[in-house]
XYZ file of C-alpha atoms in Angstrom:
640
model
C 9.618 1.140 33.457
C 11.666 -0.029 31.018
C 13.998 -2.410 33.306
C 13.516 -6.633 33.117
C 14.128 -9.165 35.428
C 15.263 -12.223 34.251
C 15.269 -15.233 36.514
C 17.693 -16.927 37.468
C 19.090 -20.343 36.031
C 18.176 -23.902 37.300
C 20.411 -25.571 39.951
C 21.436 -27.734 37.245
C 22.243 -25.401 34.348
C 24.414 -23.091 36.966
C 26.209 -26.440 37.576
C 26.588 -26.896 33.889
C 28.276 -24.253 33.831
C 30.537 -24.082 36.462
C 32.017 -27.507 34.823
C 32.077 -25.603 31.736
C 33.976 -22.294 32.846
C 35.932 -24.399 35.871
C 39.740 -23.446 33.851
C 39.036 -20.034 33.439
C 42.256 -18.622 33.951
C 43.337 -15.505 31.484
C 41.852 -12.654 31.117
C 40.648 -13.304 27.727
C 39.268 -16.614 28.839
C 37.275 -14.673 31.025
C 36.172 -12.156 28.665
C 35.317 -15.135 26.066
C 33.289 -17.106 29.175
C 31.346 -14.133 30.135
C 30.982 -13.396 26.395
C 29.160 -16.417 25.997
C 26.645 -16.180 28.889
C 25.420 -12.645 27.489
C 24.891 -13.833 24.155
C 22.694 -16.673 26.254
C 21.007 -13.718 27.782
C 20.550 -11.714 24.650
C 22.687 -8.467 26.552
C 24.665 -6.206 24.056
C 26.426 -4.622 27.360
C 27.169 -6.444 30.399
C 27.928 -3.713 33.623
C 30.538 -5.193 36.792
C 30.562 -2.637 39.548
C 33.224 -2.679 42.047
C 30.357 -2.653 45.394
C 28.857 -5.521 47.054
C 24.995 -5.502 48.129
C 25.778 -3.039 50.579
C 27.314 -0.514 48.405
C 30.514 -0.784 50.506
C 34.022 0.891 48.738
C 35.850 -2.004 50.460
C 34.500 -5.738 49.813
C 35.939 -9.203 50.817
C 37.851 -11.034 48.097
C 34.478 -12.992 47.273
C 32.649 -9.783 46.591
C 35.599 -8.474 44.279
C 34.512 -9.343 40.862
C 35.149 -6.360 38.974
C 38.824 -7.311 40.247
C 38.501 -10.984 39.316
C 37.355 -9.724 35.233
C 39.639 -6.960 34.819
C 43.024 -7.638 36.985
C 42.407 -3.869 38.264
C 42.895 -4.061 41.733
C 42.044 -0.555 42.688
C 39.202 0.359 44.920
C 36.716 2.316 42.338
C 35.899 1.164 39.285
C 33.089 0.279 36.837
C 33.572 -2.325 33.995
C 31.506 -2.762 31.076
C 31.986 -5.309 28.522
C 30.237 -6.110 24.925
C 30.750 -8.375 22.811
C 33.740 -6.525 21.054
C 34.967 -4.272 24.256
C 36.125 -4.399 27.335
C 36.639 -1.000 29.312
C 37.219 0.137 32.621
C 36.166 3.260 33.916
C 38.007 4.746 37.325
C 38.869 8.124 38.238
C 42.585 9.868 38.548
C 43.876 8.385 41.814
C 44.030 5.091 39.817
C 45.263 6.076 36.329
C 48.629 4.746 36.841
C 47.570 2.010 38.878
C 45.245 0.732 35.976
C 47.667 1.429 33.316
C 49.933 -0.736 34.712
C 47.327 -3.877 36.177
C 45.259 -3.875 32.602
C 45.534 -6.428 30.956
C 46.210 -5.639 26.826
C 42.459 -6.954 26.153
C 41.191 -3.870 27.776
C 41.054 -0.541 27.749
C 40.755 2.528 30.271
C 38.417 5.374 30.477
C 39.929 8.095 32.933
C 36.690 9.622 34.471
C 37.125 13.724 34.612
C 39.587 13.558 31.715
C 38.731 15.770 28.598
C 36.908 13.828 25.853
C 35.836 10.943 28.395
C 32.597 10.239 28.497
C 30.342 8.885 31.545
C 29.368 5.399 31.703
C 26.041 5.917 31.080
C 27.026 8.600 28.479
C 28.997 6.068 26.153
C 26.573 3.287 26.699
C 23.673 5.374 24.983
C 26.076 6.889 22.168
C 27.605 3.033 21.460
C 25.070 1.088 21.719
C 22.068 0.060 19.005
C 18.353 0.846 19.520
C 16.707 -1.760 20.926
C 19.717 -3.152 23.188
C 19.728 -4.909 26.228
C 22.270 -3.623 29.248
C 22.656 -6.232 32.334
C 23.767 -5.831 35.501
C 23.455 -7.373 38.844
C 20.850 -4.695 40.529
C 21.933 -5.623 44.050
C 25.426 -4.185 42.826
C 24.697 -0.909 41.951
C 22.994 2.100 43.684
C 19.545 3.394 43.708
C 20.779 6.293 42.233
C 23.134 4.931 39.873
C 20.168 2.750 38.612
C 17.842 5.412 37.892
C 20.502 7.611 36.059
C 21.186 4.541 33.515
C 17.227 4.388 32.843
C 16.728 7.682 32.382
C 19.535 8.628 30.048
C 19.136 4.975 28.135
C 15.469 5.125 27.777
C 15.224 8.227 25.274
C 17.377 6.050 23.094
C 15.643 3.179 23.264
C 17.762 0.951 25.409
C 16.699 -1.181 28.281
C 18.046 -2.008 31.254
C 18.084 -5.555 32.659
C 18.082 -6.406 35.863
C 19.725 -10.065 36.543
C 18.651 -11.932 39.430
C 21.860 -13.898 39.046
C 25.671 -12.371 38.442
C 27.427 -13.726 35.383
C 30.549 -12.966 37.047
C 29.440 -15.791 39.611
C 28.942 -18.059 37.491
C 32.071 -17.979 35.366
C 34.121 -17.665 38.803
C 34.406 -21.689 39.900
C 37.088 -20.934 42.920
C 35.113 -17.917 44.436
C 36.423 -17.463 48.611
C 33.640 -17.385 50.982
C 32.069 -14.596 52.769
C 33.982 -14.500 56.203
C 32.194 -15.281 59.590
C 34.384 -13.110 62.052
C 33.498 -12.817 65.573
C 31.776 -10.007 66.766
C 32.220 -7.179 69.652
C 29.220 -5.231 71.245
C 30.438 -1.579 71.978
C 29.821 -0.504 75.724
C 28.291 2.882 76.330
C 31.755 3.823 77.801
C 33.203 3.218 74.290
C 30.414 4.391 72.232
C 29.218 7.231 74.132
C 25.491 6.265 73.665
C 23.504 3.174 73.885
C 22.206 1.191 70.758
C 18.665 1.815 72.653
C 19.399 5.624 72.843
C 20.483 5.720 69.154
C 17.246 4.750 68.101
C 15.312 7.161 70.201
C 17.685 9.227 68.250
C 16.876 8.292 64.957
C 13.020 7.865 65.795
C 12.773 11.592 66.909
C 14.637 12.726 63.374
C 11.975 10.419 61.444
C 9.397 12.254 62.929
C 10.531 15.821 62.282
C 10.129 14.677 58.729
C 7.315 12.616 58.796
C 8.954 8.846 57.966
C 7.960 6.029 59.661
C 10.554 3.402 58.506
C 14.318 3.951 57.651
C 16.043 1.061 55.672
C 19.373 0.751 56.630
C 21.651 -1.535 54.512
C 25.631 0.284 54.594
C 27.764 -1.610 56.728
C 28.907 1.042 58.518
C 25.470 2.901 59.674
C 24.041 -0.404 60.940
C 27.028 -1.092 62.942
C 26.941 2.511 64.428
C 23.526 2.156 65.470
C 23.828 -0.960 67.115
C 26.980 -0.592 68.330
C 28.600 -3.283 66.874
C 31.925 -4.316 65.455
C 33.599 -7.308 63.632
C 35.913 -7.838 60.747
C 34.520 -9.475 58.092
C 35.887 -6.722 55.713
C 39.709 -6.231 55.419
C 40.898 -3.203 57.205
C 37.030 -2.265 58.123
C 36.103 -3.285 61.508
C 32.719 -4.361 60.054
C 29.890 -6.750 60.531
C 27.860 -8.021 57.334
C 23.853 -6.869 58.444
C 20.865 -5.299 57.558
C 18.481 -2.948 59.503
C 15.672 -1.553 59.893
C 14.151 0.972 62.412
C 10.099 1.990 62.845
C 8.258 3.934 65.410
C 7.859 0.710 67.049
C 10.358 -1.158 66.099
C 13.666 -2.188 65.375
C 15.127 -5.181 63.032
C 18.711 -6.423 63.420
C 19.260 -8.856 60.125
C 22.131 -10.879 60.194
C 22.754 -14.463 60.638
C 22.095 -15.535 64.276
C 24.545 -18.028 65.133
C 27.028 -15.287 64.562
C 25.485 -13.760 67.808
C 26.198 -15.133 71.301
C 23.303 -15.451 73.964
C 24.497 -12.828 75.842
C 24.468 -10.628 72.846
C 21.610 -11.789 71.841
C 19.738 -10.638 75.369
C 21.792 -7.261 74.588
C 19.800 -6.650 72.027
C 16.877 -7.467 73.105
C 17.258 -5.636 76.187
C 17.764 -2.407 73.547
C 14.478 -3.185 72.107
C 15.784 -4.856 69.054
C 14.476 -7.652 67.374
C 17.315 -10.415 65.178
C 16.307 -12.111 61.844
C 18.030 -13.954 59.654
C 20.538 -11.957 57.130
C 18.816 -13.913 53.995
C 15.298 -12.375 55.350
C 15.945 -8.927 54.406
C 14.594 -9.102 50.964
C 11.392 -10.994 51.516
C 11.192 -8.411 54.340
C 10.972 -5.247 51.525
C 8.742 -7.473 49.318
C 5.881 -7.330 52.462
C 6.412 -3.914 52.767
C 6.019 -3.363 49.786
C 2.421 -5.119 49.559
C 1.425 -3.346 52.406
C -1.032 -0.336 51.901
C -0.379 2.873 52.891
C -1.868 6.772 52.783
C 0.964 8.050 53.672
C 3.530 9.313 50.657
C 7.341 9.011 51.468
C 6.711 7.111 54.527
C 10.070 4.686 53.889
C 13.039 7.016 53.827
C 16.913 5.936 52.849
C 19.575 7.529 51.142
C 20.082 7.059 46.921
C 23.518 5.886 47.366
C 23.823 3.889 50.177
C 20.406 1.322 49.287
C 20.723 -1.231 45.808
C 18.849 -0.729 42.844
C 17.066 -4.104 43.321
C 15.988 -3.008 46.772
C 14.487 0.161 45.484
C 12.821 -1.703 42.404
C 11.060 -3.426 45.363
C 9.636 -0.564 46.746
C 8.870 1.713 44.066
C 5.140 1.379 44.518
C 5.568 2.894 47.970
C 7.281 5.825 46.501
C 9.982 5.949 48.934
C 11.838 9.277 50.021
C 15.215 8.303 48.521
C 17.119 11.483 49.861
C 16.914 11.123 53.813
C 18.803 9.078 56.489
C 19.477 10.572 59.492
C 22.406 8.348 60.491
C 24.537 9.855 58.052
C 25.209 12.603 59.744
C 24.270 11.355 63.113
C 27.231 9.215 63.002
C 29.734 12.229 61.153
C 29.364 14.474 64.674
C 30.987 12.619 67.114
C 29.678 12.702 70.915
C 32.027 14.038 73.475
C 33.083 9.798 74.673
C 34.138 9.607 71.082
C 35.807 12.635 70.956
C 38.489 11.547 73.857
C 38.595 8.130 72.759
C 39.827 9.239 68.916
C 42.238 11.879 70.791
C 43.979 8.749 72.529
C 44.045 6.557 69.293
C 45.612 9.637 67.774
C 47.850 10.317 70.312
C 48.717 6.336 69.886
C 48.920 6.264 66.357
C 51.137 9.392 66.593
C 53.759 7.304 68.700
C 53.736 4.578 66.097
C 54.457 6.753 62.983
C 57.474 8.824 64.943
C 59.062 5.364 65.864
C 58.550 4.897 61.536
C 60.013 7.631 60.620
C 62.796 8.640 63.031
C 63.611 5.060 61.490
C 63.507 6.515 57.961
C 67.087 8.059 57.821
C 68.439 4.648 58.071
C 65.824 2.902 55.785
C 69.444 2.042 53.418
C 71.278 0.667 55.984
C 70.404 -2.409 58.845
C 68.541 -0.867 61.698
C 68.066 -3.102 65.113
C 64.433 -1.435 64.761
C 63.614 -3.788 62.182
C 61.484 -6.902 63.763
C 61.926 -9.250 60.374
C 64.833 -9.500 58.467
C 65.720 -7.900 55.466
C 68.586 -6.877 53.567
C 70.600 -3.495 53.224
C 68.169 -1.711 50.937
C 64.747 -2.242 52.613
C 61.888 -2.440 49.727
C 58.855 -0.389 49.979
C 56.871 -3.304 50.935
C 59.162 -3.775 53.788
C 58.709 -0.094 54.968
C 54.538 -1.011 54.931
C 55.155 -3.823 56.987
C 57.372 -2.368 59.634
C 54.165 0.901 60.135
C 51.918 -2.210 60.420
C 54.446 -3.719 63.035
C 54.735 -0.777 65.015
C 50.746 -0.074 65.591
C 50.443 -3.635 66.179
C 52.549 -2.903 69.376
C 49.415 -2.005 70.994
C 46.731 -4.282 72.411
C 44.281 -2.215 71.227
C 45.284 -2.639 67.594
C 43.115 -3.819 65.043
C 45.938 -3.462 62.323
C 45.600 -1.081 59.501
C 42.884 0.866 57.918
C 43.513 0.408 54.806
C 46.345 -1.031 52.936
C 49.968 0.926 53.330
C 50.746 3.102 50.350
C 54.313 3.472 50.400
C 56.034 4.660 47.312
C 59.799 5.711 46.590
C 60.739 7.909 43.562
C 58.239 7.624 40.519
C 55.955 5.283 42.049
C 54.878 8.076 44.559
C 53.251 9.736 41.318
C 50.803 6.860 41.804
C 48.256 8.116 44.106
C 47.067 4.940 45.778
C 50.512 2.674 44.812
C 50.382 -0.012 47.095
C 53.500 -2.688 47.431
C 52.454 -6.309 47.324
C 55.651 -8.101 47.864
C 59.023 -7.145 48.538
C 60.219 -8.621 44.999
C 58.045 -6.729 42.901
C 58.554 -3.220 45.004
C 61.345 -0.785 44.976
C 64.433 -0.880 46.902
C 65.135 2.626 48.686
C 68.134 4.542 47.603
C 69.732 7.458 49.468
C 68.539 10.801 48.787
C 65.402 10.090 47.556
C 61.760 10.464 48.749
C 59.711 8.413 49.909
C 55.634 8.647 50.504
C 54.034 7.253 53.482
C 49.967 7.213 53.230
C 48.729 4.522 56.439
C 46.088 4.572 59.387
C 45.324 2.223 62.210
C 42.108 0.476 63.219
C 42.305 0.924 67.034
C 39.203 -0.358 69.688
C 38.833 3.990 70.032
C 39.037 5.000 66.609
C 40.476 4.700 63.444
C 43.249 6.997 61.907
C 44.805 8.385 58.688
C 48.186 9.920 58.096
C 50.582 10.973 54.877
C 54.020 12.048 55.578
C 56.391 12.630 52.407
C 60.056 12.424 53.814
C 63.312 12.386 51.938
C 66.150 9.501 52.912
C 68.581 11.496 53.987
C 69.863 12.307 57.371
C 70.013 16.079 56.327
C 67.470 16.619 53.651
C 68.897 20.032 53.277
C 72.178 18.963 52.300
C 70.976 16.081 50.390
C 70.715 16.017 46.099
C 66.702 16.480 45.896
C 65.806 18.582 42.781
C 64.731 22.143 43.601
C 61.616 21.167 41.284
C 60.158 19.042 44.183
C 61.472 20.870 46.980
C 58.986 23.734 45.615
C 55.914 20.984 44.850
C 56.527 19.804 48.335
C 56.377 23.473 49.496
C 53.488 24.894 47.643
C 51.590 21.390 48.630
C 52.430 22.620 52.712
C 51.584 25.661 51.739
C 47.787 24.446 50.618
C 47.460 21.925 54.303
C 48.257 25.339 55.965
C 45.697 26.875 54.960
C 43.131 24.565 55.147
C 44.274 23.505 58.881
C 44.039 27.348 59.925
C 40.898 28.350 58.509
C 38.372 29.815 60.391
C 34.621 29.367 58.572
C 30.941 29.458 59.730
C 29.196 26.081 60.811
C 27.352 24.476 57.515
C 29.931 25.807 55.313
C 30.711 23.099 52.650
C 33.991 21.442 51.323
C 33.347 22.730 48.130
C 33.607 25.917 49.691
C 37.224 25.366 51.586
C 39.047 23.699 48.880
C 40.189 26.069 46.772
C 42.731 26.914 49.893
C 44.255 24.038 49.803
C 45.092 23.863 46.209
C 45.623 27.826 45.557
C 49.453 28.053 46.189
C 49.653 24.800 43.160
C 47.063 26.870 41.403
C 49.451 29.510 41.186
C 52.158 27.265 39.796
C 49.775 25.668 37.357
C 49.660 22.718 39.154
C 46.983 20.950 40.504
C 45.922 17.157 42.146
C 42.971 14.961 40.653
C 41.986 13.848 44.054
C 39.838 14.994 47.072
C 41.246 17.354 49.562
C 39.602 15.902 52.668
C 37.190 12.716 53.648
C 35.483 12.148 57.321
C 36.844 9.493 59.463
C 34.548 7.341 60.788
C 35.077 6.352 65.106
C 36.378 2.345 64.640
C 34.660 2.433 61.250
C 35.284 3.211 57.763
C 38.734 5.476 57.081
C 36.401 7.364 54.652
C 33.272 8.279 56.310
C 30.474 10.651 55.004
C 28.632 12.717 54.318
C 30.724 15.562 53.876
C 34.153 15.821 51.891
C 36.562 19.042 51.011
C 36.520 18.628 47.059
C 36.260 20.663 44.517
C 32.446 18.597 43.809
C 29.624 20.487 44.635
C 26.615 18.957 46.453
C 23.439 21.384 47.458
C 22.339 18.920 49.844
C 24.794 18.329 52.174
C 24.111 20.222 55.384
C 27.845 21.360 55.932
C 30.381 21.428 58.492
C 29.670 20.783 62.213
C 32.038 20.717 65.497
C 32.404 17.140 65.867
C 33.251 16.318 63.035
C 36.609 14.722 62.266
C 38.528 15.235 58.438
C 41.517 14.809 56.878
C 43.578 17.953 54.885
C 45.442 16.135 52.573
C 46.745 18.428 49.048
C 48.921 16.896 46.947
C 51.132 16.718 43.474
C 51.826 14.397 41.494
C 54.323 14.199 38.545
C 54.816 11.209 36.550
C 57.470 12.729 34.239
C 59.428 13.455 37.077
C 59.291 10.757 39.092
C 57.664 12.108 42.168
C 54.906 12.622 44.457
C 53.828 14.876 47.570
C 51.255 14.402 49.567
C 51.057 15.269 53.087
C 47.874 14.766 55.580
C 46.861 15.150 59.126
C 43.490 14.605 60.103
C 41.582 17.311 62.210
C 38.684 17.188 64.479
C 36.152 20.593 63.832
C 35.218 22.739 66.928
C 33.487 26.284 67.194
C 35.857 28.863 67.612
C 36.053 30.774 70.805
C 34.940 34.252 69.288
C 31.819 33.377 68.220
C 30.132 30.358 68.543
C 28.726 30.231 64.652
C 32.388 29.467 63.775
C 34.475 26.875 63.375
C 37.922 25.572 63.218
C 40.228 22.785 63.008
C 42.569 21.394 65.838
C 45.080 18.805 64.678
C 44.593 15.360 65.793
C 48.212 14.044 63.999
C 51.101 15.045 65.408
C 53.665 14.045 63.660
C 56.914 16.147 62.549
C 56.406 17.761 58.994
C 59.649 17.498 57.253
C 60.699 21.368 57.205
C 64.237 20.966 56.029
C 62.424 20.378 52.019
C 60.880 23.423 52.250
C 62.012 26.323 50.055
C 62.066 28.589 52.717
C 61.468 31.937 50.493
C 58.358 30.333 49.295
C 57.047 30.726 53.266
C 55.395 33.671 54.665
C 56.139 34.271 58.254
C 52.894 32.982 59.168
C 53.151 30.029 57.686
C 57.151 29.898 59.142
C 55.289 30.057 62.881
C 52.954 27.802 61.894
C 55.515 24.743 60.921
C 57.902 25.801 63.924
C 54.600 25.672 66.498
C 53.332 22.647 65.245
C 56.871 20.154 65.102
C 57.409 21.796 68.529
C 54.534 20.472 69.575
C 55.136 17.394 68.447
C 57.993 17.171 70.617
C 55.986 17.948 73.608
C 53.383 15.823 73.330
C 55.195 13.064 71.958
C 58.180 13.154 74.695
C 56.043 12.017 77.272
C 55.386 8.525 76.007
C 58.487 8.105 74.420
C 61.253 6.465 75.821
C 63.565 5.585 72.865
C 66.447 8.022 73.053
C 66.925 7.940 68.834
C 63.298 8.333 68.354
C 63.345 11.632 70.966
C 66.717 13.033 69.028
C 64.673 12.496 66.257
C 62.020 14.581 67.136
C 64.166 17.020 68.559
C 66.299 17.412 65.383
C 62.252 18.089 63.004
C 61.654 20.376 65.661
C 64.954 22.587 65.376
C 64.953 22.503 62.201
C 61.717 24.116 61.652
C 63.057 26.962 63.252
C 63.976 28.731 59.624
């Protein structure tokens, strides 16, 4: 192999240098500081991925370091810097986002774009024979990793794997890794006991002849042992390790984050605790051990480090199997009810929103902080917080509100940090509303685009969006009706969410749909509707639960659409080798910015069943006598 590992410094030199770099403060003090540790290292290319050791898409502050170089604040990224460049590499939903955050010392490489090349790609055309590329193996995937050696190696580049992170180093105020408390799931709540999950999981080993699974996403090892926490924002998750045998299970995470009680839970479902720090010395004696058997250690590519893999390679691990995956994707029939009622919740909490909406531009009662005339978008994400919080059950958001008004809708994942630095909301414009909840049952995800208006048909929004907005409907109609054989793919589905924007020439550089996880991740695996293929996924399967969210953007405009419910998948009652979708969401779609001639009559039924049925189920738990008007008003005016 053609990958180094170079040790890491003494306790006195890192101190040296944290004294040295202490005042880093500008981004091209950074860039100079980290500069000077790769010429110390002899690296031509330094690589800072956005994942922690986990290879988690949301990290705590002191795992954001790609954030901390680069001033990018967006949740996918890859930054590489030499000793004359610094680039960032993200994909469409942040091109605005990054355009705007960058600072002028770097520059940005839209992924997908014509004329962009890969990471790996540009790193073998730019770089000399002979150089050295660093990066922090724990930060980057197992198949990540052995796509940079492969395509540097044939031009004589090596990889180098650091045992320490440069970015630590140079970063002398780094936060701590939060300690949060931690909740056991009951069988009542999780449908299935951590003890019966790993019968489970044993029994799918088997069928393919594995012996140990390595678990090291957040999110499968707190699924399996039925565990919560929240030591990541807006992810009700629990920093651990695990790993399951024939014989045994290993729970590794620090122990004095676990009560007795807990403790005796565990034990009484056959699992054993360790220490979080004795993961990796775990892998090194498996890896000394000596086995016949080929592919007896199983894990997925993606989800396990390149440094644990590196470990292991002697063992020739089966890099392409983990049967929690999709284990966890299907959700048992306790889950099932439970996500229904955090729907049916979350539902409640968005109508209260945006029956508020109308009078965003003037005072409202409903508001529970004060703020002036014109509300700011970061006021509007507040107040959706405020109203889930209403609930005891609440575990706040599940992912930060993306509320934007006018052109900053056109940036896919805009995100208001303050109110002085966001938009103030005018009359007649539109506004778009992308938030979930984190709820004790289940964790949701909704996109409403609205105009502020209290007749949107009477108001002054441009035909142009008005038809966007309409072929966009036109595209979540689709998708939410179709009727498909189990183990189709996403790949598959897409195209009917996008073809009436197709027909336009239009189009969206994000995903059409992402799994929700049950009081997990908001994006959950393994399947996606996209228009990225992937021969291995297995396909669709009742239980499952995904989002149909289309969309357009137009910067030159001014505007975006987007608008999302998230559906649960269940076989069909013709024939039990089909499936469909049945709405989870139900909250009003805005019919009066349709351009009605652009409807079929189908799709006219379609908008006038489901705002009616919003109505009924939403009247029931629903007291507030402007909130019901409201609903009744979205609901009559659907009838075109």
């Amino acid at each position: 192999m053609f990958r180094q590992v170079i040790s890491k410094l003494s306790h006195s030199s890192r101190m040296e240098l944290k004294c040295q770099f202490a005042t880093l403060g500008s981004a091209s003090e950074k860039l100079n500081g980290l500069r000077e540790l790769m010429k110390q290292k002899k690296l031509e290319a330094y690589l800072i991925p956005s994942e922690d050791q986990h290879m988690s898409e949301y990290v705590p502050e002191c795992y954001q370091r790609r954030k901390w170089i680069t001033g990018f604040t967006g949740s996918a990224g890859m930054a590489v810097v030499t000793p004359t460049e610094a680039l960032l590499w993200t994909d469409s939903r942040y091109f605005l986002q990054a355009e705007k955050e960058l600072p002028s010392c770097w520059q940005l490489k839209k992924l997908g774009t014509p004329g962009c090349p890969k990471v790996t790609e540009w790193l073998a055309s730019s770089l000399p024979e002979g150089s050295q590329v660093g990066v922090d193996g724990s930060l980057i995937s197992t198949g990540f990793g052995c796509q940079l050696e492969s395509t540097l190696h044939p031009f004589g580049i090596n990889l180098v794997c650091l045992d320490s992170n440069l970015i630590d180093q140079l970063w002398s105020d780094r936060p701590h890794l939060p300690h949060t408390p931690i909740t056991l799931l009951s069988t009542e709540s999780a449908g299935l006991s951590t003890l019966d999950k790993i019968m489970r999981v044993r029994e799918a080993m088997a069928s393919r002849d594995r012996s140990i699974l390595l678990l090291t996403k957040l999110d499968d090892v707190c699924w399996l042992f039925n565990m919560r926490g929240s030591d990541v924002e807006y992810n009700p998750l629990v920093y651990a390790y695990g790993v399951v045998t024939q014989n045994e299970a290993f729970l590794f995470i620090h122990p004095n984050r676990l009560s007795i009680e807990q403790t005796a839970e565990f034990e009484k479902n056959g699992v054993q605790i360790r220490e979080y720090d004795a993961f990796l010395p775990f892998i090194d004696a498996m890896a000394k051990q000596k086995s016949e058997a080929a592919e007896e250690i199983c894990f997925n590519a993606s989800d396990v480090s390149f440094a644990v893999f590196s470990r292991l390679e002697g063992r020739n691990p089966d890099t392409t199997f983990n049967p929690i995956t999709r284990m966890k994707a299907i959700k048992n029939e306790t889950e099932i009810r439970n996500i229904r009622d955090a729907f049916l919740r979350d539902s409640i909490a968005m109508c209260h929103l945006l029956s508020w909406s109308p009078r965003f531009p003037a005072v409202s009662p409903r508001l529970e902080s004060h703020i002036d005339e014109h509300p700011t978008e970061f006021d509007v994400a507040a107040q959706s917080t405020a109203f889930r919080r209403r609930y005891a059950q609440s575990l706040g958001d599940s992912f930060a509100p993306i509320v934007g008004c006018g052109a900053n809708a056109a940036i896919v994942h805009y995100e208001p940090t303050s109110a002085a630095s966001s938009a103030r909301l005018q009359r007649d414009t539109c506004i778009l509303l992308d938030t979930g909840g984190q709820y004790e049952w289940g964790t949701t995800d909704i996109t409403r685009t609205v105009c502020i208006a209290s007749d949107a048909a009477q108001s002054r929004v441009d035909r142009a969006f008005r038809e966007c907005y309409t072929a966009v409907l036109k595209g979540h109609i689709a998708l939410a009706t179709a009727v498909f054989p189990a183990r189709t793919r996403g790949v598959q589905l897409d195209v009917l969410a996008r073809s009436a924007l197709w027909e336009r020439g239009l189009d969206y550089g994000h995903g059409t749909g992402h799994g929700v996880g049950y009081c997990l991740g908001v994006h959950e695996g393994p399947e996606s509707i996209s228009t990225r293929t992937n021969a291995e996924k297995e396909g669709f399967a009742a239980g499952m639960t995904m989002t149909d969210e289309p969309g357009y953007y137009d910067e030159e405009r001014g505007f975006g659409v987007r608008i999302e419910n998230t559906l649960g998948l269940e076989k069909t009652h013709l024939d039990r080798q089909f499936l469909r979708f049945d709405v989870l969401s139900f909250v009003p779609i805005q019919a009066d910015l349709c351009v009605e001639e652009m409807l079929t009559e189908k799709e006219k039924r379609w908008l006038e069943k489901y705002n009616s049925l919003c109505l009924e189920k939403m009247k029931g738990y629903i007291t507030d006598p402007e909130v019901l008007t409201w609903l009744e008003k979205q609901a009559e005016r659907s009838k075109f």
